[in-house]
XYZ file of N, CA, C and O in Angstrom:
344
model
N 15.424 -3.350 -3.614
C 15.886 -2.623 -2.447
C 15.143 -3.100 -1.190
O 15.738 -3.219 -0.139
N 13.845 -3.350 -1.316
C 13.065 -3.806 -0.176
C 13.512 -5.203 0.258
O 13.647 -5.477 1.448
N 13.775 -6.073 -0.703
C 14.237 -7.425 -0.385
C 15.590 -7.376 0.318
O 15.821 -8.127 1.278
N 16.471 -6.490 -0.114
C 17.782 -6.346 0.542
C 17.618 -5.840 1.973
O 18.294 -6.314 2.887
N 16.732 -4.886 2.164
C 16.496 -4.355 3.509
C 15.952 -5.443 4.428
O 16.332 -5.527 5.599
N 15.074 -6.291 3.906
C 14.513 -7.370 4.729
C 15.547 -8.440 5.053
O 15.462 -9.087 6.089
N 16.539 -8.622 4.171
C 17.615 -9.573 4.483
C 18.442 -9.053 5.660
O 18.872 -9.811 6.508
N 18.639 -7.749 5.675
C 19.426 -7.133 6.743
C 18.626 -7.014 8.037
O 19.155 -7.179 9.127
N 17.331 -6.705 7.907
C 16.440 -6.522 9.052
C 15.179 -7.358 8.841
O 14.131 -6.830 8.488
N 15.252 -8.685 9.044
C 14.118 -9.566 8.728
C 12.825 -9.248 9.474
O 11.748 -9.540 8.980
N 12.916 -8.660 10.663
C 11.712 -8.306 11.410
C 11.342 -6.844 11.217
O 10.425 -6.341 11.871
N 12.022 -6.153 10.312
C 11.789 -4.729 10.113
C 10.400 -4.419 9.587
O 9.863 -5.137 8.746
N 9.811 -3.358 10.116
C 8.542 -2.858 9.604
C 8.905 -1.775 8.589
O 9.394 -0.706 8.949
N 8.722 -2.088 7.329
C 9.085 -1.182 6.243
C 7.820 -0.766 5.507
O 6.920 -1.579 5.299
N 7.775 0.495 5.115
C 6.580 1.009 4.444
C 6.983 1.639 3.110
O 7.953 2.378 3.038
N 6.194 1.326 2.085
C 6.402 1.890 0.756
C 5.068 2.459 0.286
O 4.073 1.739 0.211
N 5.053 3.751 -0.018
C 3.863 4.398 -0.560
C 3.992 4.417 -2.080
O 5.094 4.560 -2.625
N 2.864 4.277 -2.782
C 2.869 4.382 -4.238
C 1.555 4.989 -4.721
O 0.510 4.824 -4.099
N 1.618 5.726 -5.837
C 0.383 6.310 -6.388
C -0.348 5.285 -7.244
O 0.266 4.407 -7.852
N -1.650 5.394 -7.300
C -2.444 4.604 -8.232
C -2.680 5.483 -9.456
O -3.325 6.526 -9.364
N -2.119 5.078 -10.565
C -2.251 5.788 -11.833
C -2.871 4.848 -12.856
O -2.718 3.630 -12.775
N -3.534 5.415 -13.845
C -4.253 4.583 -14.819
C -3.328 3.672 -15.624
O -3.769 2.656 -16.144
N -2.042 3.982 -15.710
C -1.102 3.120 -16.438
C -0.934 1.759 -15.753
O -0.549 0.784 -16.397
N -1.223 1.678 -14.466
C -1.200 0.403 -13.756
C 0.177 -0.138 -13.428
O 0.321 -1.324 -13.135
N 1.188 0.708 -13.440
C 2.551 0.225 -13.164
C 2.727 -0.293 -11.740
O 3.670 -1.035 -11.465
N 1.831 0.074 -10.856
C 1.925 -0.369 -9.471
C 1.653 -1.868 -9.314
O 2.055 -2.476 -8.320
N 1.017 -2.478 -10.290
C 0.693 -3.910 -10.190
C 1.956 -4.764 -10.104
O 2.000 -5.742 -9.360
N 2.988 -4.396 -10.846
C 4.254 -5.124 -10.801
C 4.895 -4.999 -9.422
O 5.396 -5.982 -8.863
N 4.871 -3.794 -8.867
C 5.413 -3.569 -7.531
C 4.677 -4.425 -6.505
O 5.298 -5.076 -5.654
N 3.359 -4.453 -6.583
C 2.562 -5.236 -5.641
C 2.891 -6.722 -5.728
O 3.047 -7.384 -4.698
N 3.006 -7.250 -6.924
C 3.275 -8.684 -7.054
C 4.677 -9.034 -6.564
O 4.870 -10.078 -5.939
N 5.646 -8.160 -6.797
C 7.007 -8.401 -6.297
C 7.029 -8.377 -4.769
O 7.684 -9.209 -4.141
N 6.327 -7.437 -4.189
C 6.307 -7.328 -2.726
C 5.534 -8.478 -2.089
O 5.908 -8.974 -1.028
N 4.469 -8.918 -2.721
C 3.690 -10.041 -2.194
C 4.518 -11.325 -2.162
O 4.266 -12.211 -1.349
N 5.526 -11.414 -3.023
C 6.362 -12.604 -3.098
C 7.533 -12.573 -2.106
O 8.290 -13.540 -2.023
N 7.683 -11.497 -1.356
C 8.783 -11.393 -0.392
C 8.623 -12.412 0.724
O 7.514 -12.846 1.038
N 9.744 -12.781 1.322
C 9.737 -13.740 2.424
C 9.483 -12.998 3.738
O 10.350 -12.914 4.602
N 8.294 -12.429 3.852
C 7.877 -11.688 5.046
C 6.368 -11.533 4.983
O 5.764 -11.729 3.926
N 5.773 -11.176 6.108
C 4.349 -10.838 6.075
C 4.231 -9.483 5.393
O 4.948 -8.536 5.723
N 3.352 -9.388 4.414
C 3.210 -8.154 3.643
C 1.737 -7.756 3.620
O 0.870 -8.548 3.267
N 1.480 -6.514 4.006
C 0.141 -5.936 3.938
C 0.124 -4.938 2.791
O 0.988 -4.059 2.727
N -0.813 -5.096 1.875
C -0.978 -4.164 0.766
C -2.368 -3.552 0.913
O -3.363 -4.257 0.914
N -2.389 -2.228 1.068
C -3.655 -1.530 1.281
C -3.764 -0.383 0.283
O -2.826 0.403 0.141
N -4.881 -0.317 -0.416
C -5.082 0.748 -1.406
C -6.327 1.562 -1.083
O -7.344 1.010 -0.658
N -6.199 2.843 -1.285
C -7.299 3.777 -1.105
C -7.658 4.330 -2.469
O -6.892 5.082 -3.063
N -8.795 3.949 -2.984
C -9.249 4.402 -4.302
C -10.311 5.470 -4.096
O -11.329 5.224 -3.466
N -10.041 6.660 -4.609
C -10.992 7.763 -4.450
C -11.365 8.417 -5.768
O -12.006 9.452 -5.791
N -10.998 7.799 -6.872
C -11.370 8.296 -8.182
C -11.603 7.138 -9.131
O -11.452 5.972 -8.766
N -11.949 7.452 -10.364
C -12.194 6.433 -11.383
C -10.936 6.259 -12.222
O -10.469 7.205 -12.853
N -10.390 5.053 -12.234
C -9.148 4.780 -12.958
C -9.285 5.063 -14.448
O -8.320 5.453 -15.098
N -10.468 4.875 -15.006
C -10.665 5.050 -16.450
C -10.721 6.513 -16.870
O -10.339 6.854 -17.979
N -11.186 7.377 -15.983
C -11.345 8.783 -16.361
C -10.351 9.714 -15.665
O -10.299 10.891 -15.992
N -9.564 9.190 -14.742
C -8.628 10.034 -13.988
C -7.524 10.563 -14.903
O -7.008 9.850 -15.750
N -7.171 11.819 -14.709
C -6.078 12.427 -15.472
C -4.768 12.341 -14.702
O -3.723 12.698 -15.201
N -4.817 11.878 -13.489
C -3.636 11.721 -12.642
C -3.900 10.604 -11.656
O -4.463 9.575 -12.003
N -3.528 10.852 -10.426
C -3.754 9.850 -9.384
C -5.240 9.651 -9.118
O -5.982 10.612 -9.042
N -5.621 8.404 -8.993
C -6.995 8.108 -8.603
C -7.030 7.394 -7.250
O -8.087 7.006 -6.765
N -5.859 7.274 -6.636
C -5.783 6.641 -5.327
C -4.342 6.518 -4.869
O -3.415 6.964 -5.546
N -4.177 5.910 -3.706
C -2.859 5.712 -3.108
C -2.768 4.298 -2.566
O -3.769 3.726 -2.140
N -1.563 3.788 -2.551
C -1.334 2.467 -1.998
C -0.207 2.492 -0.990
O 0.675 3.347 -1.050
N -0.257 1.549 -0.062
C 0.788 1.420 0.942
C 1.108 -0.057 1.101
O 0.198 -0.885 1.238
N 2.391 -0.360 1.061
C 2.873 -1.712 1.311
C 3.612 -1.666 2.633
O 4.480 -0.813 2.828
N 3.264 -2.560 3.554
C 3.898 -2.602 4.864
C 4.381 -4.028 5.104
O 3.593 -4.974 5.045
N 5.676 -4.168 5.362
C 6.208 -5.493 5.685
C 6.196 -5.667 7.199
O 6.455 -4.720 7.943
N 5.887 -6.859 7.637
C 5.839 -7.208 9.054
C 5.014 -6.214 9.875
O 5.475 -5.700 10.896
N 3.794 -5.934 9.429
C 3.001 -4.932 10.158
C 2.620 -5.437 11.553
O 2.360 -6.632 11.732
N 2.585 -4.533 12.533
C 2.059 -4.928 13.838
C 0.623 -5.433 13.673
O -0.097 -4.995 12.765
N 0.201 -6.319 14.530
C -1.103 -6.971 14.357
C -2.267 -5.989 14.382
O -3.346 -6.285 13.877
N -2.088 -4.806 14.952
C -3.176 -3.827 15.032
C -3.336 -2.990 13.767
O -4.340 -2.292 13.609
N -2.385 -3.055 12.876
C -2.399 -2.174 11.695
C -3.588 -2.415 10.763
O -4.238 -1.456 10.356
N -3.926 -3.642 10.378
C -5.060 -3.809 9.457
C -6.360 -3.204 9.972
O -7.059 -2.500 9.235
N -6.680 -3.426 11.239
C -7.919 -2.872 11.792
C -7.842 -1.351 11.866
O -8.825 -0.660 11.582
N -6.685 -0.830 12.245
C -6.520 0.628 12.324
C -6.662 1.259 10.946
O -7.300 2.309 10.796
N -6.081 0.640 9.919
C -6.196 1.156 8.553
C -7.652 1.155 8.102
O -8.114 2.118 7.488
N -8.383 0.104 8.415
C -9.801 0.034 8.036
C -10.605 1.140 8.718
O -11.453 1.779 8.087
N -10.335 1.374 9.992
C -11.048 2.416 10.727
C -10.773 3.795 10.146
O -11.696 4.580 9.909
N -9.508 4.079 9.905
C -9.133 5.382 9.348
C -9.706 5.544 7.946
O -10.198 6.617 7.578
N -9.660 4.477 7.166
C -10.176 4.541 5.798
C -11.673 4.858 5.787
O -12.146 5.647 4.972
N -12.424 4.255 6.701
C -13.862 4.527 6.787
C -14.146 5.995 7.069
O -15.126 6.553 6.584
N -13.286 6.624 7.854
C -13.479 8.026 8.215
C -13.035 8.995 7.125
O -13.687 9.992 6.856
N -11.906 8.706 6.500
C -11.280 9.668 5.585
C -11.700 9.481 4.128
O -11.891 10.460 3.411
N -11.832 8.251 3.674
C -12.098 8.010 2.262
C -13.347 8.730 1.741
O -13.307 9.305 0.650
N -14.448 8.773 2.489
C -15.612 9.513 1.973
C -15.324 11.015 1.744
O -15.939 11.635 0.874
N -14.392 11.564 2.479
C -14.055 12.980 2.308
C -13.255 13.242 1.040
O -13.212 14.364 0.541
N -12.620 12.209 0.512
C -11.791 12.357 -0.691
C -12.575 12.143 -1.984
O -12.067 12.434 -3.060
N -13.762 11.621 -1.882
C -14.563 11.360 -3.089
C -15.345 12.551 -3.499
O -15.706 13.426 -2.863
C-alpha cells in the first residue's frame, strides 16, 4: 500500500506507526520500507526490554520523504520524552 501511494505521490510525506513487540514482526515491514524508491527515515523508541516485555516494548515510525528538519527534531524530542517512559 505504501509503495502504491508513493507511485501516485512520489514526493509525498507518508508516516506509518508500528509497535515493537517481542515477536519481531516489524523487521519485515522495516526492510520492505527501506527498499522503497524514496528517502525513508525509520526511527524507533525503545522503552522496555524485548526479552521480558509482555506487550509493547517500544514504538516505531517510518517516514517517507521526511523534511530535512525531522531527524534532528525527532532526536531532540526523544531525548526529552524517552527517559520519562522508562
